[in-house]
């Protein structure tokens, strides 16, 4: 009998319950979209910030200590070993390492006697890992904001990029040839494959293959530093405490920190992997990432909350109007012996059936909306998080209960004698 009455009410009041379902669907779709975007936005922000360069710099430990503690440079040049660079991909967070590229600085003497800054790096270098896997990495991934008029140099082809400002001083352009003198006075040539504009030191220097620069400066198999681009988790109080001094962490804190992709924990593990190295996070990028992510997540939560509150208000108005229209029906039920509990449960059953129908439609609509946001804002799909479904279901149930409260109060105060006599 109970369910027959519920079914009859849903059929008779189908337009009203359709509006309730539609209101719930709109609220749930926005909540599902925002939550899915929020759970995936960390990776998206990381990827966006990778366009601004590496977030970890690896240098020789001795040089780093002297510079950080005493503000002076070592009397003799310190290097890292090129053969150790691939060990970066052996750390616990190997899958978070997006790209890395070494750098070796020097000077190149042109045949006219002019000395120009010189940098050697990998452009598109195939690295064989200790696991016998091969990956391709280099400056083309790390320096994605560089604008190259021409082509990137090919490895081992005697080609180079010339900075925009230096090219103007030398009067060269892509396709020209530079003549230089080597360490022993022998002359050689470099083909200008492109003119690079990056807004940094590269605009006033020549950037070429690492092996070439190692031969020029007499540092075969060595590099000055390695720039690493890694996907990281925004830092919190634990990460900042560890960055100050990992030894101050308790055993439990250290385990949590070490097994979380904080920029400081990844840098620490790189130091463990590369002998004699000091890995320093680029704080501007790491801190910007955390601030951007926190504010974006707060915005997503605010939009979710406001959408659910709006939906609850809409449900409340629709249910209250439904109760007023059916006041004689409920008065008759009470006069015939129905309790307040049974009448309230019947109304709630009607509301939840309509709400669940609208919630299912709204959830899948929210998934489509999340993909639309991902493609429009980030240019990639948003990962569907399975945890969002139960969260949305719980929020929908809370929204329906809150929206039903005013109507239930009205129903409980309804007196059979008054409504049946038209008062």
mmCIF file of C-alpha atoms in Angstrom:
data_model
loop_
_atom_site.group_PDB
_atom_site.id
_atom_site.type_symbol
_atom_site.label_atom_id
_atom_site.label_comp_id
_atom_site.label_asym_id
_atom_site.label_seq_id
_atom_site.Cartn_x
_atom_site.Cartn_y
_atom_site.Cartn_z
ATOM 1 C CA UNK A 1 0.000 0.000 0.000
ATOM 2 C CA UNK A 2 2.810 2.415 0.959
ATOM 3 C CA UNK A 3 4.633 2.038 -2.362
ATOM 4 C CA UNK A 4 1.398 2.155 -4.333
ATOM 5 C CA UNK A 5 0.623 5.516 -2.774
ATOM 6 C CA UNK A 6 4.142 6.729 -3.543
ATOM 7 C CA UNK A 7 3.812 5.541 -7.140
ATOM 8 C CA UNK A 8 0.419 7.237 -7.505
ATOM 9 C CA UNK A 9 1.777 10.519 -6.159
ATOM 10 C CA UNK A 10 4.740 10.416 -8.543
ATOM 11 C CA UNK A 11 2.401 9.898 -11.504
ATOM 12 C CA UNK A 12 -0.146 12.532 -10.470
ATOM 13 C CA UNK A 13 2.504 15.123 -9.582
ATOM 14 C CA UNK A 14 4.953 14.160 -12.333
ATOM 15 C CA UNK A 15 5.549 17.725 -13.511
ATOM 16 C CA UNK A 16 6.432 18.841 -9.989
ATOM 17 C CA UNK A 17 8.720 15.859 -9.394
ATOM 18 C CA UNK A 18 10.322 16.334 -12.809
ATOM 19 C CA UNK A 19 11.303 19.858 -11.726
ATOM 20 C CA UNK A 20 12.736 18.435 -8.478
ATOM 21 C CA UNK A 21 14.751 15.881 -10.474
ATOM 22 C CA UNK A 22 15.954 18.610 -12.844
ATOM 23 C CA UNK A 23 17.025 20.835 -9.944
ATOM 24 C CA UNK A 24 18.943 17.960 -8.363
ATOM 25 C CA UNK A 25 20.530 17.049 -11.711
ATOM 26 C CA UNK A 26 21.840 20.588 -12.208
ATOM 27 C CA UNK A 27 23.287 20.768 -8.697
ATOM 28 C CA UNK A 28 24.842 17.292 -8.858
ATOM 29 C CA UNK A 29 26.302 17.815 -12.346
ATOM 30 C CA UNK A 30 28.153 20.941 -11.259
ATOM 31 C CA UNK A 31 29.312 19.296 -8.012
ATOM 32 C CA UNK A 32 30.541 16.156 -9.839
ATOM 33 C CA UNK A 33 32.365 18.242 -12.442
ATOM 34 C CA UNK A 34 34.064 20.487 -9.880
ATOM 35 C CA UNK A 35 35.129 17.565 -7.651
ATOM 36 C CA UNK A 36 36.582 15.584 -10.565
ATOM 37 C CA UNK A 37 38.475 18.648 -11.751
ATOM 38 C CA UNK A 38 39.662 19.390 -8.203
ATOM 39 C CA UNK A 39 41.065 15.880 -7.678
ATOM 40 C CA UNK A 40 42.913 15.999 -11.003
ATOM 41 C CA UNK A 41 43.953 19.619 -11.006
ATOM 42 C CA UNK A 42 47.218 18.977 -9.133
ATOM 43 C CA UNK A 43 48.670 17.087 -12.087
ATOM 44 C CA UNK A 44 47.280 19.670 -14.521
ATOM 45 C CA UNK A 45 48.838 22.602 -12.645
ATOM 46 C CA UNK A 46 52.133 20.694 -12.502
ATOM 47 C CA UNK A 47 52.071 20.167 -16.243
ATOM 48 C CA UNK A 48 51.227 23.830 -16.876
ATOM 49 C CA UNK A 49 54.073 25.015 -14.624
ATOM 50 C CA UNK A 50 56.542 22.743 -16.418
ATOM 51 C CA UNK A 51 56.386 25.302 -19.230
ATOM 52 C CA UNK A 52 58.322 27.644 -16.916
ATOM 53 C CA UNK A 53 61.297 25.312 -16.639
ATOM 54 C CA UNK A 54 62.892 22.856 -14.269
ATOM 55 C CA UNK A 55 61.852 22.816 -10.627
ATOM 56 C CA UNK A 56 65.007 21.081 -9.300
ATOM 57 C CA UNK A 57 68.645 22.009 -9.959
ATOM 58 C CA UNK A 58 71.405 19.479 -9.231
ATOM 59 C CA UNK A 59 74.936 20.841 -8.679
ATOM 60 C CA UNK A 60 78.189 19.529 -7.129
ATOM 61 C CA UNK A 61 77.806 19.338 -3.350
ATOM 62 C CA UNK A 62 81.070 21.141 -2.477
ATOM 63 C CA UNK A 63 80.296 24.106 -4.715
ATOM 64 C CA UNK A 64 76.731 24.267 -3.390
ATOM 65 C CA UNK A 65 77.827 24.266 0.281
ATOM 66 C CA UNK A 66 80.415 27.006 -0.250
ATOM 67 C CA UNK A 67 77.928 29.135 -2.137
ATOM 68 C CA UNK A 68 75.041 28.623 0.317
ATOM 69 C CA UNK A 69 76.980 28.868 3.574
ATOM 70 C CA UNK A 70 79.820 31.268 2.800
ATOM 71 C CA UNK A 71 78.608 32.995 -0.349
ATOM 72 C CA UNK A 72 81.840 32.193 -2.178
ATOM 73 C CA UNK A 73 82.790 29.895 -5.014
ATOM 74 C CA UNK A 74 85.288 27.077 -4.839
ATOM 75 C CA UNK A 75 88.844 27.868 -5.904
ATOM 76 C CA UNK A 76 88.738 25.039 -8.428
ATOM 77 C CA UNK A 77 85.910 23.961 -10.681
ATOM 78 C CA UNK A 78 83.659 21.209 -9.323
ATOM 79 C CA UNK A 79 81.768 18.905 -11.656
ATOM 80 C CA UNK A 80 79.197 16.152 -11.728
ATOM 81 C CA UNK A 81 79.823 13.018 -13.771
ATOM 82 C CA UNK A 82 77.742 12.756 -16.949
ATOM 83 C CA UNK A 83 77.493 8.977 -16.518
ATOM 84 C CA UNK A 84 75.654 9.460 -13.193
ATOM 85 C CA UNK A 85 72.858 11.582 -14.655
ATOM 86 C CA UNK A 86 70.738 8.587 -15.652
ATOM 87 C CA UNK A 87 70.555 7.562 -11.975
ATOM 88 C CA UNK A 88 67.940 10.289 -11.539
ATOM 89 C CA UNK A 89 65.474 7.814 -13.040
ATOM 90 C CA UNK A 90 66.260 5.163 -10.423
ATOM 91 C CA UNK A 91 64.732 6.984 -7.446
ATOM 92 C CA UNK A 92 61.465 5.987 -5.774
ATOM 93 C CA UNK A 93 59.589 8.715 -7.679
ATOM 94 C CA UNK A 94 61.068 7.796 -11.067
ATOM 95 C CA UNK A 95 57.699 8.095 -12.833
ATOM 96 C CA UNK A 96 57.395 11.700 -11.608
ATOM 97 C CA UNK A 97 60.606 12.728 -13.371
ATOM 98 C CA UNK A 98 59.325 14.313 -16.585
ATOM 99 C CA UNK A 99 62.628 15.382 -18.124
ATOM 100 C CA UNK A 100 66.191 16.398 -17.279
ATOM 101 C CA UNK A 101 69.093 18.036 -19.079
ATOM 102 C CA UNK A 102 72.723 18.756 -18.099
ATOM 103 C CA UNK A 103 74.547 22.042 -18.565
ATOM 104 C CA UNK A 104 78.246 22.783 -18.946
ATOM 105 C CA UNK A 105 79.388 26.399 -19.228
ATOM 106 C CA UNK A 106 82.498 27.745 -20.912
ATOM 107 C CA UNK A 107 83.675 30.291 -23.444
ATOM 108 C CA UNK A 108 84.291 29.987 -27.171
ATOM 109 C CA UNK A 109 86.963 32.049 -28.920
ATOM 110 C CA UNK A 110 85.939 33.057 -32.427
ATOM 111 C CA UNK A 111 88.577 33.434 -35.145
ATOM 112 C CA UNK A 112 88.358 37.219 -34.850
ATOM 113 C CA UNK A 113 89.460 36.916 -31.196
ATOM 114 C CA UNK A 114 86.059 37.619 -29.676
ATOM 115 C CA UNK A 115 85.154 35.405 -26.697
ATOM 116 C CA UNK A 116 81.492 34.493 -26.297
ATOM 117 C CA UNK A 117 79.648 32.557 -23.569
ATOM 118 C CA UNK A 118 79.169 28.893 -24.419
ATOM 119 C CA UNK A 119 76.780 26.302 -22.975
ATOM 120 C CA UNK A 120 76.603 22.598 -23.686
ATOM 121 C CA UNK A 121 73.535 20.470 -23.108
ATOM 122 C CA UNK A 122 71.455 17.611 -24.457
ATOM 123 C CA UNK A 123 68.805 18.647 -26.952
ATOM 124 C CA UNK A 124 67.083 15.385 -27.764
ATOM 125 C CA UNK A 125 69.304 12.777 -26.143
ATOM 126 C CA UNK A 126 68.615 9.059 -25.796
ATOM 127 C CA UNK A 127 69.562 7.905 -22.294
ATOM 128 C CA UNK A 128 69.957 4.242 -21.391
ATOM 129 C CA UNK A 129 68.841 3.689 -17.807
ATOM 130 C CA UNK A 130 70.379 1.183 -15.364
ATOM 131 C CA UNK A 131 67.254 -0.918 -15.996
ATOM 132 C CA UNK A 132 68.288 -1.127 -19.715
ATOM 133 C CA UNK A 133 65.270 0.999 -20.669
ATOM 134 C CA UNK A 134 65.811 3.961 -22.971
ATOM 135 C CA UNK A 135 64.230 7.396 -22.729
ATOM 136 C CA UNK A 136 64.615 10.577 -24.767
ATOM 137 C CA UNK A 137 65.141 13.783 -22.829
ATOM 138 C CA UNK A 138 66.906 17.114 -23.048
ATOM 139 C CA UNK A 139 66.531 20.861 -23.448
ATOM 140 C CA UNK A 140 63.684 20.573 -25.949
ATOM 141 C CA UNK A 141 61.491 19.353 -23.074
ATOM 142 C CA UNK A 142 63.040 21.331 -20.229
ATOM 143 C CA UNK A 143 63.189 24.635 -22.141
ATOM 144 C CA UNK A 144 59.760 24.419 -23.731
ATOM 145 C CA UNK A 145 59.303 28.220 -23.565
ATOM 146 C CA UNK A 146 62.332 28.852 -25.812
ATOM 147 C CA UNK A 147 61.458 30.250 -29.226
ATOM 148 C CA UNK A 148 63.763 28.949 -31.940
ATOM 149 C CA UNK A 149 63.856 30.685 -35.317
ATOM 150 C CA UNK A 150 65.213 27.859 -37.415
ATOM 151 C CA UNK A 151 65.804 24.339 -36.106
ATOM 152 C CA UNK A 152 67.046 22.725 -32.917
ATOM 153 C CA UNK A 153 70.616 21.377 -33.210
ATOM 154 C CA UNK A 154 71.125 17.708 -33.980
ATOM 155 C CA UNK A 155 73.336 15.799 -31.582
ATOM 156 C CA UNK A 156 76.903 15.384 -32.834
ATOM 157 C CA UNK A 157 76.229 17.339 -36.035
ATOM 158 C CA UNK A 158 78.329 20.407 -35.210
ATOM 159 C CA UNK A 159 75.263 22.646 -34.904
ATOM 160 C CA UNK A 160 74.381 25.330 -32.373
ATOM 161 C CA UNK A 161 71.753 27.798 -31.257
ATOM 162 C CA UNK A 162 72.839 31.427 -31.042
ATOM 163 C CA UNK A 163 71.045 33.754 -28.652
ATOM 164 C CA UNK A 164 68.997 36.553 -30.196
ATOM 165 C CA UNK A 165 71.132 39.362 -28.719
ATOM 166 C CA UNK A 166 74.435 37.658 -29.528
ATOM 167 C CA UNK A 167 73.271 36.918 -33.076
ATOM 168 C CA UNK A 168 72.546 40.618 -33.558
ATOM 169 C CA UNK A 169 76.037 41.507 -32.280
ATOM 170 C CA UNK A 170 77.728 38.940 -34.513
ATOM 171 C CA UNK A 171 75.468 39.610 -37.486
ATOM 172 C CA UNK A 172 74.552 35.953 -37.993
ATOM 173 C CA UNK A 173 71.287 34.182 -38.707
ATOM 174 C CA UNK A 174 70.035 30.609 -39.055
ATOM 175 C CA UNK A 175 72.044 28.729 -41.675
ATOM 176 C CA UNK A 176 75.250 30.760 -41.202
ATOM 177 C CA UNK A 177 78.567 29.308 -40.043
ATOM 178 C CA UNK A 178 80.640 30.378 -37.037
ATOM 179 C CA UNK A 179 84.439 29.974 -37.139
ATOM 180 C CA UNK A 180 86.247 29.388 -33.845
ATOM 181 C CA UNK A 181 89.605 28.402 -32.361
ATOM 182 C CA UNK A 182 89.840 25.377 -30.105
ATOM 183 C CA UNK A 183 92.004 24.823 -27.015
ATOM 184 C CA UNK A 184 95.052 23.904 -29.105
ATOM 185 C CA UNK A 185 94.563 26.752 -31.525
ATOM 186 C CA UNK A 186 93.049 24.633 -34.262
ATOM 187 C CA UNK A 187 90.205 26.199 -36.172
ATOM 188 C CA UNK A 188 86.738 24.714 -36.507
ATOM 189 C CA UNK A 189 83.226 25.606 -37.559
ATOM 190 C CA UNK A 190 79.754 25.522 -36.023
ATOM 191 C CA UNK A 191 76.625 25.729 -38.106
ATOM 192 C CA UNK A 192 73.953 28.065 -36.726
ATOM 193 C CA UNK A 193 70.860 25.873 -36.853
ATOM 194 C CA UNK A 194 68.626 28.463 -35.188
ATOM 195 C CA UNK A 195 68.339 31.725 -33.270
ATOM 196 C CA UNK A 196 66.970 31.244 -29.771
ATOM 197 C CA UNK A 197 64.943 33.673 -27.674
ATOM 198 C CA UNK A 198 64.303 32.718 -24.058
ATOM 199 C CA UNK A 199 64.610 35.876 -22.003
ATOM 200 C CA UNK A 200 67.634 34.618 -20.047
ATOM 201 C CA UNK A 201 71.368 34.044 -20.391
ATOM 202 C CA UNK A 202 70.715 31.964 -23.521
ATOM 203 C CA UNK A 203 69.925 35.175 -25.437
ATOM 204 C CA UNK A 204 73.593 36.240 -25.138
ATOM 205 C CA UNK A 205 75.352 32.909 -25.566
ATOM 206 C CA UNK A 206 75.882 29.943 -27.868
ATOM 207 C CA UNK A 207 74.145 26.712 -26.896
ATOM 208 C CA UNK A 208 75.376 23.531 -28.478
ATOM 209 C CA UNK A 209 75.956 19.824 -27.960
ATOM 210 C CA UNK A 210 77.344 18.806 -24.553
ATOM 211 C CA UNK A 211 80.150 16.689 -26.016
ATOM 212 C CA UNK A 212 81.432 19.633 -28.065
ATOM 213 C CA UNK A 213 81.641 21.911 -25.006
ATOM 214 C CA UNK A 214 83.310 19.185 -22.937
ATOM 215 C CA UNK A 215 86.072 19.072 -25.545
ATOM 216 C CA UNK A 216 86.384 22.879 -25.674
ATOM 217 C CA UNK A 217 86.748 23.325 -21.876
ATOM 218 C CA UNK A 218 88.654 20.085 -21.288
ATOM 219 C CA UNK A 219 86.014 18.489 -19.063
ATOM 220 C CA UNK A 220 85.259 15.238 -20.854
ATOM 221 C CA UNK A 221 82.428 13.288 -19.212
ATOM 222 C CA UNK A 222 81.610 16.126 -16.817
ATOM 223 C CA UNK A 223 78.816 18.672 -16.318
ATOM 224 C CA UNK A 224 78.279 21.750 -14.151
ATOM 225 C CA UNK A 225 74.676 21.058 -13.241
ATOM 226 C CA UNK A 226 71.542 19.131 -14.178
ATOM 227 C CA UNK A 227 68.110 20.691 -14.467
ATOM 228 C CA UNK A 228 65.232 18.371 -13.562
ATOM 229 C CA UNK A 229 61.539 18.773 -14.258
ATOM 230 C CA UNK A 230 59.421 16.682 -11.888
ATOM 231 C CA UNK A 231 55.710 16.375 -11.128
ATOM 232 C CA UNK A 232 55.384 17.202 -7.438
ATOM 233 C CA UNK A 233 52.826 17.487 -4.671
ATOM 234 C CA UNK A 234 52.335 21.043 -3.318
ATOM 235 C CA UNK A 235 54.304 21.584 -0.129
ATOM 236 C CA UNK A 236 52.689 21.677 3.304
ATOM 237 C CA UNK A 237 54.058 22.177 6.828
ATOM 238 C CA UNK A 238 55.657 18.705 6.835
ATOM 239 C CA UNK A 239 57.454 19.347 3.545
ATOM 240 C CA UNK A 240 58.698 22.744 4.729
ATOM 241 C CA UNK A 241 59.942 21.216 7.993
ATOM 242 C CA UNK A 242 61.790 18.522 6.047
ATOM 243 C CA UNK A 243 63.252 21.061 3.632
ATOM 244 C CA UNK A 244 64.771 22.945 6.584
ATOM 245 C CA UNK A 245 66.332 19.807 8.068
ATOM 246 C CA UNK A 246 65.225 16.212 7.330
ATOM 247 C CA UNK A 247 66.982 15.033 10.493
ATOM 248 C CA UNK A 248 64.393 16.850 12.621
ATOM 249 C CA UNK A 249 61.616 14.560 11.406
ATOM 250 C CA UNK A 250 60.327 11.710 13.498
ATOM 251 C CA UNK A 251 60.430 8.219 11.987
ATOM 252 C CA UNK A 252 56.737 8.384 11.050
ATOM 253 C CA UNK A 253 57.045 11.893 9.601
ATOM 254 C CA UNK A 254 60.098 10.855 7.599
ATOM 255 C CA UNK A 255 58.261 7.871 6.097
ATOM 256 C CA UNK A 256 55.303 10.057 5.084
ATOM 257 C CA UNK A 257 57.597 12.737 3.644
ATOM 258 C CA UNK A 258 59.859 10.283 1.791
ATOM 259 C CA UNK A 259 56.870 8.479 0.251
ATOM 260 C CA UNK A 260 55.101 11.673 -0.881
ATOM 261 C CA UNK A 261 56.128 13.452 -4.091
ATOM 262 C CA UNK A 262 57.115 16.716 -2.420
ATOM 263 C CA UNK A 263 59.758 18.640 -4.358
ATOM 264 C CA UNK A 264 62.017 18.425 -1.293
ATOM 265 C CA UNK A 265 61.701 14.630 -0.988
ATOM 266 C CA UNK A 266 62.388 14.126 -4.709
ATOM 267 C CA UNK A 267 65.429 16.418 -4.428
ATOM 268 C CA UNK A 268 66.635 14.434 -1.390
ATOM 269 C CA UNK A 269 66.330 11.152 -3.279
ATOM 270 C CA UNK A 270 68.245 12.598 -6.246
ATOM 271 C CA UNK A 271 71.078 13.483 -3.861
ATOM 272 C CA UNK A 272 71.050 9.881 -2.642
ATOM 273 C CA UNK A 273 71.242 8.577 -6.219
ATOM 274 C CA UNK A 274 73.978 10.876 -7.614
ATOM 275 C CA UNK A 275 77.296 10.825 -5.691
ATOM 276 C CA UNK A 276 78.588 14.201 -4.544
ATOM 277 C CA UNK A 277 75.500 16.099 -5.621
ATOM 278 C CA UNK A 278 73.294 18.734 -4.029
ATOM 279 C CA UNK A 279 69.733 18.988 -5.375
ATOM 280 C CA UNK A 280 67.961 22.270 -4.694
ATOM 281 C CA UNK A 281 64.284 22.945 -5.487
ATOM 282 C CA UNK A 282 63.560 26.061 -7.525
ATOM 283 C CA UNK A 283 61.461 27.713 -4.819
ATOM 284 C CA UNK A 284 59.667 30.196 -7.080
ATOM 285 C CA UNK A 285 58.072 27.365 -9.046
ATOM 286 C CA UNK A 286 57.448 25.063 -6.062
ATOM 287 C CA UNK A 287 55.802 27.778 -3.968
ATOM 288 C CA UNK A 288 53.804 29.192 -6.880
ATOM 289 C CA UNK A 289 52.491 25.721 -7.600
ATOM 290 C CA UNK A 290 51.230 25.288 -4.030
ATOM 291 C CA UNK A 291 49.584 28.718 -3.896
ATOM 292 C CA UNK A 292 47.900 28.336 -7.273
ATOM 293 C CA UNK A 293 46.630 24.874 -6.394
ATOM 294 C CA UNK A 294 45.294 25.910 -2.974
ATOM 295 C CA UNK A 295 43.398 28.875 -4.408
ATOM 296 C CA UNK A 296 42.031 26.836 -7.303
ATOM 297 C CA UNK A 297 40.868 24.032 -5.002
ATOM 298 C CA UNK A 298 39.227 26.597 -2.720
ATOM 299 C CA UNK A 299 37.399 28.044 -5.724
ATOM 300 C CA UNK A 300 36.227 24.566 -6.772
ATOM 301 C CA UNK A 301 34.953 23.839 -3.256
ATOM 302 C CA UNK A 302 33.133 27.180 -3.151
ATOM 303 C CA UNK A 303 31.440 26.527 -6.496
ATOM 304 C CA UNK A 304 30.449 23.025 -5.348
ATOM 305 C CA UNK A 305 28.997 24.331 -2.092
ATOM 306 C CA UNK A 306 27.070 27.156 -3.748
ATOM 307 C CA UNK A 307 25.636 24.825 -6.399
ATOM 308 C CA UNK A 308 24.392 22.400 -3.741
ATOM 309 C CA UNK A 309 22.930 25.200 -1.600
ATOM 310 C CA UNK A 310 21.118 26.607 -4.639
ATOM 311 C CA UNK A 311 19.785 23.146 -5.484
ATOM 312 C CA UNK A 312 18.643 22.629 -1.870
ATOM 313 C CA UNK A 313 16.747 25.929 -1.941
ATOM 314 C CA UNK A 314 15.132 24.960 -5.231
ATOM 315 C CA UNK A 315 14.090 21.555 -3.844
ATOM 316 C CA UNK A 316 12.736 23.225 -0.703
ATOM 317 C CA UNK A 317 10.502 25.587 -2.696
ATOM 318 C CA UNK A 318 9.240 22.825 -4.969
ATOM 319 C CA UNK A 319 8.490 20.391 -2.121
ATOM 320 C CA UNK A 320 6.784 23.085 -0.039
ATOM 321 C CA UNK A 321 4.541 23.969 -2.982
ATOM 322 C CA UNK A 322 3.779 20.270 -3.429
ATOM 323 C CA UNK A 323 2.800 19.917 0.249
ATOM 324 C CA UNK A 324 0.498 22.947 0.028
ATOM 325 C CA UNK A 325 -1.219 21.582 -3.087
ATOM 326 C CA UNK A 326 -1.772 18.210 -1.422
ATOM 327 C CA UNK A 327 -2.699 19.479 2.035
ATOM 328 C CA UNK A 328 -6.240 18.010 1.831
ATOM 329 C CA UNK A 329 -4.783 14.649 0.804
ATOM 330 C CA UNK A 330 -2.421 14.604 3.783
ATOM 331 C CA UNK A 331 -5.148 15.879 6.115
ATOM 332 C CA UNK A 332 -7.422 13.008 5.047
ATOM 333 C CA UNK A 333 -4.598 10.497 5.575
ATOM 334 C CA UNK A 334 -4.039 11.790 9.095
ATOM 335 C CA UNK A 335 -7.774 11.769 9.821
ATOM 336 C CA UNK A 336 -7.905 8.111 8.750
ATOM 337 C CA UNK A 337 -5.154 7.209 11.232
ATOM 338 C CA UNK A 338 -1.864 7.804 9.406
ATOM 339 C CA UNK A 339 0.894 8.920 11.752
ATOM 340 C CA UNK A 340 3.171 11.899 11.173
ATOM 341 C CA UNK A 341 6.066 9.445 10.690
ATOM 342 C CA UNK A 342 4.356 7.428 7.960
ATOM 343 C CA UNK A 343 3.243 10.545 6.069
ATOM 344 C CA UNK A 344 6.723 12.080 6.368
ATOM 345 C CA UNK A 345 8.371 8.868 5.160
ATOM 346 C CA UNK A 346 6.040 8.776 2.162
ATOM 347 C CA UNK A 347 6.929 12.353 1.202
ATOM 348 C CA UNK A 348 10.656 11.669 1.684
ATOM 349 C CA UNK A 349 10.383 8.517 -0.446
ATOM 350 C CA UNK A 350 8.811 10.541 -3.252
ATOM 351 C CA UNK A 351 11.496 13.213 -2.994
ATOM 352 C CA UNK A 352 14.374 10.722 -2.904
ATOM 353 C CA UNK A 353 13.066 8.718 -5.856
ATOM 354 C CA UNK A 354 12.892 11.886 -7.943
ATOM 355 C CA UNK A 355 16.226 13.056 -6.529
ATOM 356 C CA UNK A 356 18.036 9.775 -7.257
ATOM 357 C CA UNK A 357 16.810 9.833 -10.843
ATOM 358 C CA UNK A 358 18.001 13.388 -11.251
ATOM 359 C CA UNK A 359 21.254 12.608 -9.410
ATOM 360 C CA UNK A 360 22.171 9.759 -11.781
ATOM 361 C CA UNK A 361 21.568 11.940 -14.815
ATOM 362 C CA UNK A 362 23.411 14.838 -13.157
ATOM 363 C CA UNK A 363 26.447 12.690 -12.247
ATOM 364 C CA UNK A 364 27.034 11.540 -15.814
ATOM 365 C CA UNK A 365 26.324 15.060 -17.036
ATOM 366 C CA UNK A 366 28.969 16.259 -14.575
ATOM 367 C CA UNK A 367 31.521 13.838 -16.041
ATOM 368 C CA UNK A 368 30.885 15.304 -19.487
ATOM 369 C CA UNK A 369 31.150 18.833 -18.077
ATOM 370 C CA UNK A 370 34.468 17.948 -16.404
ATOM 371 C CA UNK A 371 35.865 16.745 -19.736
ATOM 372 C CA UNK A 372 34.700 19.934 -21.411
ATOM 373 C CA UNK A 373 36.473 21.994 -18.718
ATOM 374 C CA UNK A 374 39.622 19.894 -19.079
ATOM 375 C CA UNK A 375 39.777 20.273 -22.835
ATOM 376 C CA UNK A 376 38.964 24.003 -22.747
ATOM 377 C CA UNK A 377 41.271 25.038 -19.887
ATOM 378 C CA UNK A 378 44.078 22.459 -19.922
ATOM 379 C CA UNK A 379 43.797 20.959 -23.412
ATOM 380 C CA UNK A 380 43.576 17.420 -22.006
ATOM 381 C CA UNK A 381 41.019 15.063 -20.467
ATOM 382 C CA UNK A 382 40.179 15.076 -16.757
ATOM 383 C CA UNK A 383 40.765 11.761 -14.983
ATOM 384 C CA UNK A 384 37.529 10.257 -13.630
ATOM 385 C CA UNK A 385 37.963 9.704 -9.897
ATOM 386 C CA UNK A 386 35.877 6.820 -8.518
ATOM 387 C CA UNK A 387 35.830 8.420 -5.058
ATOM 388 C CA UNK A 388 33.733 11.270 -6.430
ATOM 389 C CA UNK A 389 30.618 9.070 -6.906
ATOM 390 C CA UNK A 390 30.066 8.228 -3.181
ATOM 391 C CA UNK A 391 30.960 11.797 -2.185
ATOM 392 C CA UNK A 392 28.393 13.193 -4.616
ATOM 393 C CA UNK A 393 25.811 10.632 -3.445
ATOM 394 C CA UNK A 394 26.310 11.680 0.187
ATOM 395 C CA UNK A 395 26.128 15.378 -0.708
ATOM 396 C CA UNK A 396 22.961 14.772 -2.750
ATOM 397 C CA UNK A 397 21.294 12.945 0.155
ATOM 398 C CA UNK A 398 22.236 15.796 2.507
ATOM 399 C CA UNK A 399 20.938 18.341 -0.009
ATOM 400 C CA UNK A 400 17.576 16.525 -0.316
ATOM 401 C CA UNK A 401 17.211 16.224 3.455
ATOM 402 C CA UNK A 402 18.032 19.898 4.024
ATOM 403 C CA UNK A 403 15.733 20.932 1.208
ATOM 404 C CA UNK A 404 12.892 18.814 2.618
ATOM 405 C CA UNK A 405 13.080 20.101 6.195
ATOM 406 C CA UNK A 406 10.811 23.170 5.763
ATOM 407 C CA UNK A 407 8.202 21.065 3.955
ATOM 408 C CA UNK A 408 8.351 18.315 6.613
ATOM 409 C CA UNK A 409 7.863 20.928 9.344
ATOM 410 C CA UNK A 410 4.848 22.248 7.454
ATOM 411 C CA UNK A 411 3.527 18.699 7.123
ATOM 412 C CA UNK A 412 3.919 17.966 10.836
ATOM 413 C CA UNK A 413 2.040 21.144 11.778
ATOM 414 C CA UNK A 414 -0.825 20.321 9.422
ATOM 415 C CA UNK A 415 -4.119 19.752 11.339
ATOM 416 C CA UNK A 416 -6.677 17.423 9.647
ATOM 417 C CA UNK A 417 -9.707 19.342 10.927
ATOM 418 C CA UNK A 418 -8.417 22.656 9.598
ATOM 419 C CA UNK A 419 -7.541 21.515 6.088
ATOM 420 C CA UNK A 420 -10.635 19.314 5.645
ATOM 421 C CA UNK A 421 -12.944 22.214 6.618
ATOM 422 C CA UNK A 422 -11.047 24.596 4.315
ATOM 423 C CA UNK A 423 -9.450 26.691 7.081
#
